[in-house]
JSON list of C-alpha atoms in Angstrom, two decimals:
[
{"chain": "A", "resi": 1, "resn": "GLY", "atom": "CA", "xyz": [8.99, -11.11, -3.33]},
{"chain": "A", "resi": 2, "resn": "GLU", "atom": "CA", "xyz": [10.36, -13.16, -0.51]},
{"chain": "A", "resi": 3, "resn": "PRO", "atom": "CA", "xyz": [10.88, -11.75, 3.00]},
{"chain": "A", "resi": 4, "resn": "GLY", "atom": "CA", "xyz": [13.94, -9.48, 3.14]},
{"chain": "A", "resi": 5, "resn": "SER", "atom": "CA", "xyz": [14.05, -8.86, -0.61]},
{"chain": "A", "resi": 6, "resn": "GLY", "atom": "CA", "xyz": [13.49, -5.11, -0.20]},
{"chain": "A", "resi": 7, "resn": "LYS", "atom": "CA", "xyz": [9.78, -4.63, -0.99]},
{"chain": "A", "resi": 8, "resn": "SER", "atom": "CA", "xyz": [9.07, -2.39, 1.98]},
{"chain": "A", "resi": 9, "resn": "VAL", "atom": "CA", "xyz": [12.28, -0.40, 1.60]},
{"chain": "A", "resi": 10, "resn": "LEU", "atom": "CA", "xyz": [11.59, 0.20, -2.11]},
{"chain": "A", "resi": 11, "resn": "ALA", "atom": "CA", "xyz": [8.00, 1.29, -1.39]},
{"chain": "A", "resi": 12, "resn": "LEU", "atom": "CA", "xyz": [9.14, 3.62, 1.41]},
{"chain": "A", "resi": 13, "resn": "LYS", "atom": "CA", "xyz": [11.83, 5.14, -0.82]},
{"chain": "A", "resi": 14, "resn": "LEU", "atom": "CA", "xyz": [9.30, 5.73, -3.62]},
{"chain": "A", "resi": 15, "resn": "LEU", "atom": "CA", "xyz": [6.79, 7.31, -1.24]},
{"chain": "A", "resi": 16, "resn": "ALA", "atom": "CA", "xyz": [9.49, 9.52, 0.29]},
{"chain": "A", "resi": 17, "resn": "GLU", "atom": "CA", "xyz": [10.43, 10.75, -3.18]},
{"chain": "A", "resi": 18, "resn": "PHE", "atom": "CA", "xyz": [6.77, 11.28, -4.14]},
{"chain": "A", "resi": 19, "resn": "ALA", "atom": "CA", "xyz": [6.15, 13.22, -0.92]},
{"chain": "A", "resi": 20, "resn": "GLN", "atom": "CA", "xyz": [9.15, 15.43, -1.67]},
{"chain": "A", "resi": 21, "resn": "CYS", "atom": "CA", "xyz": [7.47, 16.22, -5.01]},
{"chain": "A", "resi": 22, "resn": "GLY", "atom": "CA", "xyz": [4.23, 17.27, -3.29]},
{"chain": "A", "resi": 23, "resn": "LEU", "atom": "CA", "xyz": [2.13, 14.11, -3.39]},
{"chain": "A", "resi": 24, "resn": "ILE", "atom": "CA", "xyz": [0.06, 13.12, -0.37]},
{"chain": "A", "resi": 25, "resn": "CYS", "atom": "CA", "xyz": [1.64, 9.80, 0.63]},
{"chain": "A", "resi": 26, "resn": "LEU", "atom": "CA", "xyz": [0.39, 7.13, 3.00]},
{"chain": "A", "resi": 27, "resn": "TYR", "atom": "CA", "xyz": [2.20, 3.91, 3.89]},
{"chain": "A", "resi": 28, "resn": "ILE", "atom": "CA", "xyz": [-0.26, 1.40, 5.37]},
{"chain": "A", "resi": 29, "resn": "THR", "atom": "CA", "xyz": [1.32, -1.44, 7.28]},
{"chain": "A", "resi": 30, "resn": "LEU", "atom": "CA", "xyz": [-0.69, -4.53, 8.11]},
{"chain": "A", "resi": 31, "resn": "ASP", "atom": "CA", "xyz": [2.08, -6.60, 9.69]},
{"chain": "A", "resi": 32, "resn": "GLU", "atom": "CA", "xyz": [4.51, -4.22, 11.40]},
{"chain": "A", "resi": 33, "resn": "SER", "atom": "CA", "xyz": [4.24, -1.51, 14.01]},
{"chain": "A", "resi": 34, "resn": "PRO", "atom": "CA", "xyz": [4.67, 2.09, 12.81]},
{"chain": "A", "resi": 35, "resn": "GLY", "atom": "CA", "xyz": [7.78, 2.27, 15.01]},
{"chain": "A", "resi": 36, "resn": "ALA", "atom": "CA", "xyz": [9.37, -0.58, 13.07]},
{"chain": "A", "resi": 37, "resn": "VAL", "atom": "CA", "xyz": [8.60, 1.22, 9.80]},
{"chain": "A", "resi": 38, "resn": "VAL", "atom": "CA", "xyz": [10.19, 4.45, 11.09]},
{"chain": "A", "resi": 39, "resn": "ASP", "atom": "CA", "xyz": [13.23, 2.43, 12.26]},
{"chain": "A", "resi": 40, "resn": "ARG", "atom": "CA", "xyz": [13.54, 1.07, 8.71]},
{"chain": "A", "resi": 41, "resn": "LEU", "atom": "CA", "xyz": [13.37, 4.60, 7.26]},
{"chain": "A", "resi": 42, "resn": "VAL", "atom": "CA", "xyz": [16.24, 5.65, 9.53]},
{"chain": "A", "resi": 43, "resn": "ALA", "atom": "CA", "xyz": [18.30, 2.47, 9.11]},
{"chain": "A", "resi": 44, "resn": "PHE", "atom": "CA", "xyz": [18.23, 2.71, 5.32]},
{"chain": "A", "resi": 45, "resn": "GLY", "atom": "CA", "xyz": [18.70, 6.49, 5.22]},
{"chain": "A", "resi": 46, "resn": "ILE", "atom": "CA", "xyz": [15.42, 7.06, 3.39]},
{"chain": "A", "resi": 47, "resn": "ILE", "atom": "CA", "xyz": [14.40, 10.28, 5.12]},
{"chain": "A", "resi": 48, "resn": "PRO", "atom": "CA", "xyz": [15.49, 13.15, 2.85]},
{"chain": "A", "resi": 49, "resn": "GLY", "atom": "CA", "xyz": [16.17, 16.56, 4.37]},
{"chain": "A", "resi": 50, "resn": "ALA", "atom": "CA", "xyz": [12.79, 18.32, 4.16]},
{"chain": "A", "resi": 51, "resn": "LEU", "atom": "CA", "xyz": [10.60, 15.23, 4.53]},
{"chain": "A", "resi": 52, "resn": "VAL", "atom": "CA", "xyz": [8.35, 15.01, 7.57]},
{"chain": "A", "resi": 53, "resn": "VAL", "atom": "CA", "xyz": [7.38, 11.52, 8.76]},
{"chain": "A", "resi": 54, "resn": "LYS", "atom": "CA", "xyz": [4.09, 11.39, 10.65]},
{"chain": "A", "resi": 55, "resn": "VAL", "atom": "CA", "xyz": [2.64, 8.33, 12.35]},
{"chain": "A", "resi": 56, "resn": "LEU", "atom": "CA", "xyz": [-1.14, 8.65, 12.21]},
{"chain": "A", "resi": 57, "resn": "ASP", "atom": "CA", "xyz": [-3.33, 8.04, 15.24]},
{"chain": "A", "resi": 58, "resn": "ARG", "atom": "CA", "xyz": [-6.28, 5.69, 14.74]},
{"chain": "A", "resi": 59, "resn": "ALA", "atom": "CA", "xyz": [-8.64, 7.91, 16.76]},
{"chain": "A", "resi": 60, "resn": "ARG", "atom": "CA", "xyz": [-7.84, 11.01, 14.68]},
{"chain": "A", "resi": 61, "resn": "LEU", "atom": "CA", "xyz": [-7.10, 9.35, 11.34]},
{"chain": "A", "resi": 62, "resn": "HIS", "atom": "CA", "xyz": [-9.35, 11.39, 9.07]},
{"chain": "A", "resi": 63, "resn": "GLN", "atom": "CA", "xyz": [-8.43, 14.71, 10.70]},
{"chain": "A", "resi": 64, "resn": "GLU", "atom": "CA", "xyz": [-4.72, 13.88, 10.52]},
{"chain": "A", "resi": 65, "resn": "LEU", "atom": "CA", "xyz": [-5.00, 12.92, 6.83]},
{"chain": "A", "resi": 66, "resn": "GLU", "atom": "CA", "xyz": [-6.44, 16.36, 6.13]},
{"chain": "A", "resi": 67, "resn": "GLU", "atom": "CA", "xyz": [-3.56, 17.94, 8.09]},
{"chain": "A", "resi": 68, "resn": "VAL", "atom": "CA", "xyz": [-1.07, 15.94, 6.01]},
{"chain": "A", "resi": 69, "resn": "ALA", "atom": "CA", "xyz": [-2.82, 17.10, 2.82]},
{"chain": "A", "resi": 70, "resn": "ALA", "atom": "CA", "xyz": [-2.70, 20.73, 3.94]},
{"chain": "A", "resi": 71, "resn": "ALA", "atom": "CA", "xyz": [1.02, 20.65, 4.80]},
{"chain": "A", "resi": 72, "resn": "ARG", "atom": "CA", "xyz": [3.35, 22.65, 2.59]},
{"chain": "A", "resi": 73, "resn": "GLU", "atom": "CA", "xyz": [6.36, 20.41, 3.11]},
{"chain": "A", "resi": 74, "resn": "GLY", "atom": "CA", "xyz": [6.62, 16.80, 2.00]},
{"chain": "A", "resi": 75, "resn": "VAL", "atom": "CA", "xyz": [4.92, 14.45, 4.47]},
{"chain": "A", "resi": 76, "resn": "LEU", "atom": "CA", "xyz": [5.09, 10.68, 4.50]},
{"chain": "A", "resi": 77, "resn": "ALA", "atom": "CA", "xyz": [2.27, 9.40, 6.70]},
{"chain": "A", "resi": 78, "resn": "ILE", "atom": "CA", "xyz": [2.44, 5.94, 8.26]},
{"chain": "A", "resi": 79, "resn": "TYR", "atom": "CA", "xyz": [-0.57, 4.06, 9.54]},
{"chain": "A", "resi": 80, "resn": "GLN", "atom": "CA", "xyz": [-1.01, 0.60, 11.03]},
{"chain": "A", "resi": 81, "resn": "CYS", "atom": "CA", "xyz": [-4.26, -0.87, 9.81]},
{"chain": "A", "resi": 82, "resn": "SER", "atom": "CA", "xyz": [-6.22, -3.93, 10.83]},
{"chain": "A", "resi": 83, "resn": "ALA", "atom": "CA", "xyz": [-6.40, -6.59, 8.15]},
{"chain": "A", "resi": 84, "resn": "ASP", "atom": "CA", "xyz": [-10.04, -5.97, 7.34]},
{"chain": "A", "resi": 85, "resn": "GLU", "atom": "CA", "xyz": [-11.15, -4.89, 3.91]},
{"chain": "A", "resi": 86, "resn": "GLU", "atom": "CA", "xyz": [-13.84, -2.41, 4.99]},
{"chain": "A", "resi": 87, "resn": "ASN", "atom": "CA", "xyz": [-11.42, -0.43, 7.19]},
{"chain": "A", "resi": 88, "resn": "LEU", "atom": "CA", "xyz": [-8.88, -0.32, 4.37]},
{"chain": "A", "resi": 89, "resn": "THR", "atom": "CA", "xyz": [-11.47, 0.87, 1.86]},
{"chain": "A", "resi": 90, "resn": "ALA", "atom": "CA", "xyz": [-12.51, 3.67, 4.25]},
{"chain": "A", "resi": 91, "resn": "ILE", "atom": "CA", "xyz": [-8.87, 4.76, 4.59]},
{"chain": "A", "resi": 92, "resn": "ILE", "atom": "CA", "xyz": [-8.41, 4.84, 0.82]},
{"chain": "A", "resi": 93, "resn": "GLU", "atom": "CA", "xyz": [-11.59, 6.93, 0.52]},
{"chain": "A", "resi": 94, "resn": "SER", "atom": "CA", "xyz": [-10.21, 9.35, 3.15]},
{"chain": "A", "resi": 95, "resn": "VAL", "atom": "CA", "xyz": [-6.88, 9.71, 1.35]},
{"chain": "A", "resi": 96, "resn": "GLY", "atom": "CA", "xyz": [-8.68, 10.29, -1.95]},
{"chain": "A", "resi": 97, "resn": "GLY", "atom": "CA", "xyz": [-10.98, 12.85, -0.31]},
{"chain": "A", "resi": 98, "resn": "ALA", "atom": "CA", "xyz": [-8.03, 14.70, 1.22]},
{"chain": "A", "resi": 99, "resn": "CYS", "atom": "CA", "xyz": [-6.30, 14.77, -2.18]},
{"chain": "A", "resi": 100, "resn": "ASP", "atom": "CA", "xyz": [-9.45, 16.10, -3.88]},
{"chain": "A", "resi": 101, "resn": "LYS", "atom": "CA", "xyz": [-9.99, 18.74, -1.19]},
{"chain": "A", "resi": 102, "resn": "MET", "atom": "CA", "xyz": [-6.44, 20.06, -1.60]},
{"chain": "A", "resi": 103, "resn": "SER", "atom": "CA", "xyz": [-6.26, 19.48, -5.39]},
{"chain": "A", "resi": 104, "resn": "ARG", "atom": "CA", "xyz": [-3.19, 17.31, -4.94]},
{"chain": "A", "resi": 105, "resn": "SER", "atom": "CA", "xyz": [-2.16, 13.91, -6.18]},
{"chain": "A", "resi": 106, "resn": "GLY", "atom": "CA", "xyz": [-1.64, 11.02, -3.82]},
{"chain": "A", "resi": 107, "resn": "ALA", "atom": "CA", "xyz": [0.01, 7.65, -3.42]},
{"chain": "A", "resi": 108, "resn": "VAL", "atom": "CA", "xyz": [-0.77, 4.83, -1.05]},
{"chain": "A", "resi": 109, "resn": "ALA", "atom": "CA", "xyz": [1.29, 1.73, -0.32]},
{"chain": "A", "resi": 110, "resn": "ILE", "atom": "CA", "xyz": [-0.32, -1.26, 1.37]},
{"chain": "A", "resi": 111, "resn": "ASP", "atom": "CA", "xyz": [2.33, -3.51, 2.86]},
{"chain": "A", "resi": 112, "resn": "GLY", "atom": "CA", "xyz": [1.22, -7.02, 3.68]},
{"chain": "A", "resi": 113, "resn": "VAL", "atom": "CA", "xyz": [-1.60, -7.48, 1.17]},
{"chain": "A", "resi": 114, "resn": "SER", "atom": "CA", "xyz": [-1.41, -11.24, 1.63]},
{"chain": "A", "resi": 115, "resn": "SER", "atom": "CA", "xyz": [-2.43, -10.65, 5.29]},
{"chain": "A", "resi": 116, "resn": "LEU", "atom": "CA", "xyz": [-5.72, -9.02, 4.37]},
{"chain": "A", "resi": 117, "resn": "ASP", "atom": "CA", "xyz": [-8.85, -10.73, 5.66]},
{"chain": "A", "resi": 118, "resn": "PHE", "atom": "CA", "xyz": [-11.15, -10.63, 2.65]},
{"chain": "A", "resi": 119, "resn": "ALA", "atom": "CA", "xyz": [-13.17, -13.66, 3.70]},
{"chain": "A", "resi": 120, "resn": "SER", "atom": "CA", "xyz": [-16.51, -12.36, 4.89]},
{"chain": "A", "resi": 121, "resn": "GLY", "atom": "CA", "xyz": [-19.01, -15.16, 5.27]},
{"chain": "A", "resi": 122, "resn": "GLU", "atom": "CA", "xyz": [-18.83, -18.88, 4.67]},
{"chain": "A", "resi": 123, "resn": "PHE", "atom": "CA", "xyz": [-17.45, -20.43, 1.53]},
{"chain": "A", "resi": 124, "resn": "GLY", "atom": "CA", "xyz": [-18.11, -23.94, 0.32]},
{"chain": "A", "resi": 125, "resn": "ASP", "atom": "CA", "xyz": [-14.74, -24.82, -1.12]},
{"chain": "A", "resi": 126, "resn": "ASP", "atom": "CA", "xyz": [-11.34, -23.34, -1.92]},
{"chain": "A", "resi": 127, "resn": "GLY", "atom": "CA", "xyz": [-12.50, -22.30, -5.39]},
{"chain": "A", "resi": 128, "resn": "ASP", "atom": "CA", "xyz": [-15.31, -20.16, -3.97]},
{"chain": "A", "resi": 129, "resn": "GLN", "atom": "CA", "xyz": [-12.95, -18.58, -1.43]},
{"chain": "A", "resi": 130, "resn": "ARG", "atom": "CA", "xyz": [-10.34, -17.84, -4.11]},
{"chain": "A", "resi": 131, "resn": "LEU", "atom": "CA", "xyz": [-13.03, -16.20, -6.27]},
{"chain": "A", "resi": 132, "resn": "ALA", "atom": "CA", "xyz": [-14.24, -14.10, -3.33]},
{"chain": "A", "resi": 133, "resn": "ARG", "atom": "CA", "xyz": [-10.67, -13.00, -2.57]},
{"chain": "A", "resi": 134, "resn": "ARG", "atom": "CA", "xyz": [-10.02, -12.15, -6.20]},
{"chain": "A", "resi": 135, "resn": "MET", "atom": "CA", "xyz": [-13.20, -10.06, -6.33]},
{"chain": "A", "resi": 136, "resn": "ALA", "atom": "CA", "xyz": [-12.23, -8.28, -3.11]},
{"chain": "A", "resi": 137, "resn": "VAL", "atom": "CA", "xyz": [-8.72, -7.48, -4.40]},
{"chain": "A", "resi": 138, "resn": "ARG", "atom": "CA", "xyz": [-10.26, -6.23, -7.64]},
{"chain": "A", "resi": 139, "resn": "GLN", "atom": "CA", "xyz": [-12.59, -3.99, -5.61]},
{"chain": "A", "resi": 140, "resn": "LEU", "atom": "CA", "xyz": [-9.60, -2.66, -3.63]},
{"chain": "A", "resi": 141, "resn": "THR", "atom": "CA", "xyz": [-7.60, -1.88, -6.78]},
{"chain": "A", "resi": 142, "resn": "ASP", "atom": "CA", "xyz": [-10.69, -0.28, -8.36]},
{"chain": "A", "resi": 143, "resn": "GLU", "atom": "CA", "xyz": [-11.12, 1.92, -5.25]},
{"chain": "A", "resi": 144, "resn": "ILE", "atom": "CA", "xyz": [-7.49, 3.07, -5.46]},
{"chain": "A", "resi": 145, "resn": "GLU", "atom": "CA", "xyz": [-7.92, 3.85, -9.15]},
{"chain": "A", "resi": 146, "resn": "ALA", "atom": "CA", "xyz": [-11.30, 5.57, -8.65]},
{"chain": "A", "resi": 147, "resn": "LYS", "atom": "CA", "xyz": [-9.69, 7.92, -6.12]},
{"chain": "A", "resi": 148, "resn": "ARG", "atom": "CA", "xyz": [-6.95, 8.65, -8.69]},
{"chain": "A", "resi": 149, "resn": "LEU", "atom": "CA", "xyz": [-4.25, 7.43, -6.32]},
{"chain": "A", "resi": 150, "resn": "MET", "atom": "CA", "xyz": [-1.03, 5.72, -7.25]},
{"chain": "A", "resi": 151, "resn": "GLY", "atom": "CA", "xyz": [-1.22, 2.35, -5.54]},
{"chain": "A", "resi": 152, "resn": "LEU", "atom": "CA", "xyz": [1.59, 0.08, -4.41]},
{"chain": "A", "resi": 153, "resn": "LEU", "atom": "CA", "xyz": [0.46, -3.33, -3.17]},
{"chain": "A", "resi": 154, "resn": "LEU", "atom": "CA", "xyz": [3.18, -5.34, -1.45]},
{"chain": "A", "resi": 155, "resn": "SER", "atom": "CA", "xyz": [2.84, -9.07, -0.96]},
{"chain": "A", "resi": 156, "resn": "GLU", "atom": "CA", "xyz": [4.97, -12.05, -0.14]},
{"chain": "A", "resi": 157, "resn": "GLU", "atom": "CA", "xyz": [5.43, -14.07, -3.28]},
{"chain": "A", "resi": 158, "resn": "ASP", "atom": "CA", "xyz": [3.85, -17.15, -1.75]},
{"chain": "A", "resi": 159, "resn": "GLY", "atom": "CA", "xyz": [0.84, -15.03, -0.79]},
{"chain": "A", "resi": 160, "resn": "LEU", "atom": "CA", "xyz": [-0.05, -14.20, -4.39]},
{"chain": "A", "resi": 161, "resn": "ASP", "atom": "CA", "xyz": [-1.86, -17.46, -5.07]},
{"chain": "A", "resi": 162, "resn": "GLY", "atom": "CA", "xyz": [-4.00, -17.05, -1.96]},
{"chain": "A", "resi": 163, "resn": "LEU", "atom": "CA", "xyz": [-5.07, -13.64, -3.23]},
{"chain": "A", "resi": 164, "resn": "GLY", "atom": "CA", "xyz": [-6.69, -15.08, -6.31]},
{"chain": "A", "resi": 165, "resn": "GLY", "atom": "CA", "xyz": [-4.13, -14.04, -8.88]},
{"chain": "A", "resi": 166, "resn": "LEU", "atom": "CA", "xyz": [-3.11, -10.55, -7.75]},
{"chain": "A", "resi": 167, "resn": "PRO", "atom": "CA", "xyz": [-0.71, -10.15, -10.71]},
{"chain": "A", "resi": 168, "resn": "TYR", "atom": "CA", "xyz": [-3.68, -10.35, -13.10]},
{"chain": "A", "resi": 169, "resn": "LEU", "atom": "CA", "xyz": [-5.51, -7.56, -11.30]},
{"chain": "A", "resi": 170, "resn": "VAL", "atom": "CA", "xyz": [-2.86, -4.84, -11.40]},
{"chain": "A", "resi": 171, "resn": "ASP", "atom": "CA", "xyz": [-1.11, -2.91, -14.16]},
{"chain": "A", "resi": 172, "resn": "THR", "atom": "CA", "xyz": [2.51, -3.59, -13.22]},
{"chain": "A", "resi": 173, "resn": "VAL", "atom": "CA", "xyz": [4.17, -6.41, -11.32]},
{"chain": "A", "resi": 174, "resn": "CYS", "atom": "CA", "xyz": [7.73, -6.26, -10.02]},
{"chain": "A", "resi": 175, "resn": "ARG", "atom": "CA", "xyz": [9.30, -9.23, -8.27]},
{"chain": "A", "resi": 176, "resn": "LEU", "atom": "CA", "xyz": [12.09, -8.60, -5.82]},
{"chain": "A", "resi": 177, "resn": "SER", "atom": "CA", "xyz": [14.46, -11.32, -4.76]},
{"chain": "A", "resi": 178, "resn": "ARG", "atom": "CA", "xyz": [17.88, -11.87, -3.34]},
{"chain": "A", "resi": 179, "resn": "ASP", "atom": "CA", "xyz": [20.67, -14.34, -3.82]},
{"chain": "A", "resi": 180, "resn": "GLY", "atom": "CA", "xyz": [23.08, -14.06, -0.92]},
{"chain": "A", "resi": 181, "resn": "ALA", "atom": "CA", "xyz": [24.10, -10.41, -0.67]},
{"chain": "A", "resi": 182, "resn": "ALA", "atom": "CA", "xyz": [22.85, -9.61, -4.20]},
{"chain": "A", "resi": 183, "resn": "ARG", "atom": "CA", "xyz": [19.32, -8.27, -4.66]},
{"chain": "A", "resi": 184, "resn": "TRP", "atom": "CA", "xyz": [17.49, -7.93, -7.92]},
{"chain": "A", "resi": 185, "resn": "ILE", "atom": "CA", "xyz": [14.22, -6.61, -9.27]},
{"chain": "A", "resi": 186, "resn": "GLU", "atom": "CA", "xyz": [12.38, -8.11, -12.21]},
{"chain": "A", "resi": 187, "resn": "LEU", "atom": "CA", "xyz": [9.58, -6.38, -14.07]},
{"chain": "A", "resi": 188, "resn": "THR", "atom": "CA", "xyz": [7.30, -9.29, -14.94]},
{"chain": "A", "resi": 189, "resn": "LYS", "atom": "CA", "xyz": [4.31, -7.37, -16.22]},
{"chain": "A", "resi": 190, "resn": "ALA", "atom": "CA", "xyz": [3.58, -3.84, -17.42]},
{"chain": "A", "resi": 191, "resn": "ARG", "atom": "CA", "xyz": [0.38, -2.79, -19.08]},
{"chain": "A", "resi": 192, "resn": "GLY", "atom": "CA", "xyz": [-0.63, 0.65, -20.31]},
{"chain": "A", "resi": 193, "resn": "GLN", "atom": "CA", "xyz": [-1.56, 3.20, -17.68]},
{"chain": "A", "resi": 194, "resn": "ARG", "atom": "CA", "xyz": [-4.61, 5.43, -18.02]}
]
């Protein structure tokens, strides 16, 4: 969806609800500071009573993910990630490992997918670069699925083409938009879940 259509707010609301139900939840922001994400949680009244919001420290990321997984109360973890694919894959592996260790389910939202830097190496033309990006996004979605995590990938609508057809790589696509004060959500694709 377009900027301001409610993608981040919807993802945060879903993760807050999932965390309240006992899932290990991580919101990864590529474009905003964790403080801005927390401000959004407060501004939109998304923080339910027993939910703990924890901003993860880069230096202690893996240890803090295990602490989040071990917590009895609902925890929504927020992490600002660099836009590099290898770092993101390592984070997804850590979340999946923490879920496995604690025998809990997990969900991860990646906000700003169109900002990811998948281009590693030189590409001859736009077609080669689009193919490389599509393969990298496919690898990312496969990693999320392999770790048995619920994945939410948020992207600006104009960023979808640059990602090599993201809608074709995921099971469900929702488009959010607004017209003046009215906002709407459109389910444009839904395929069977495993």
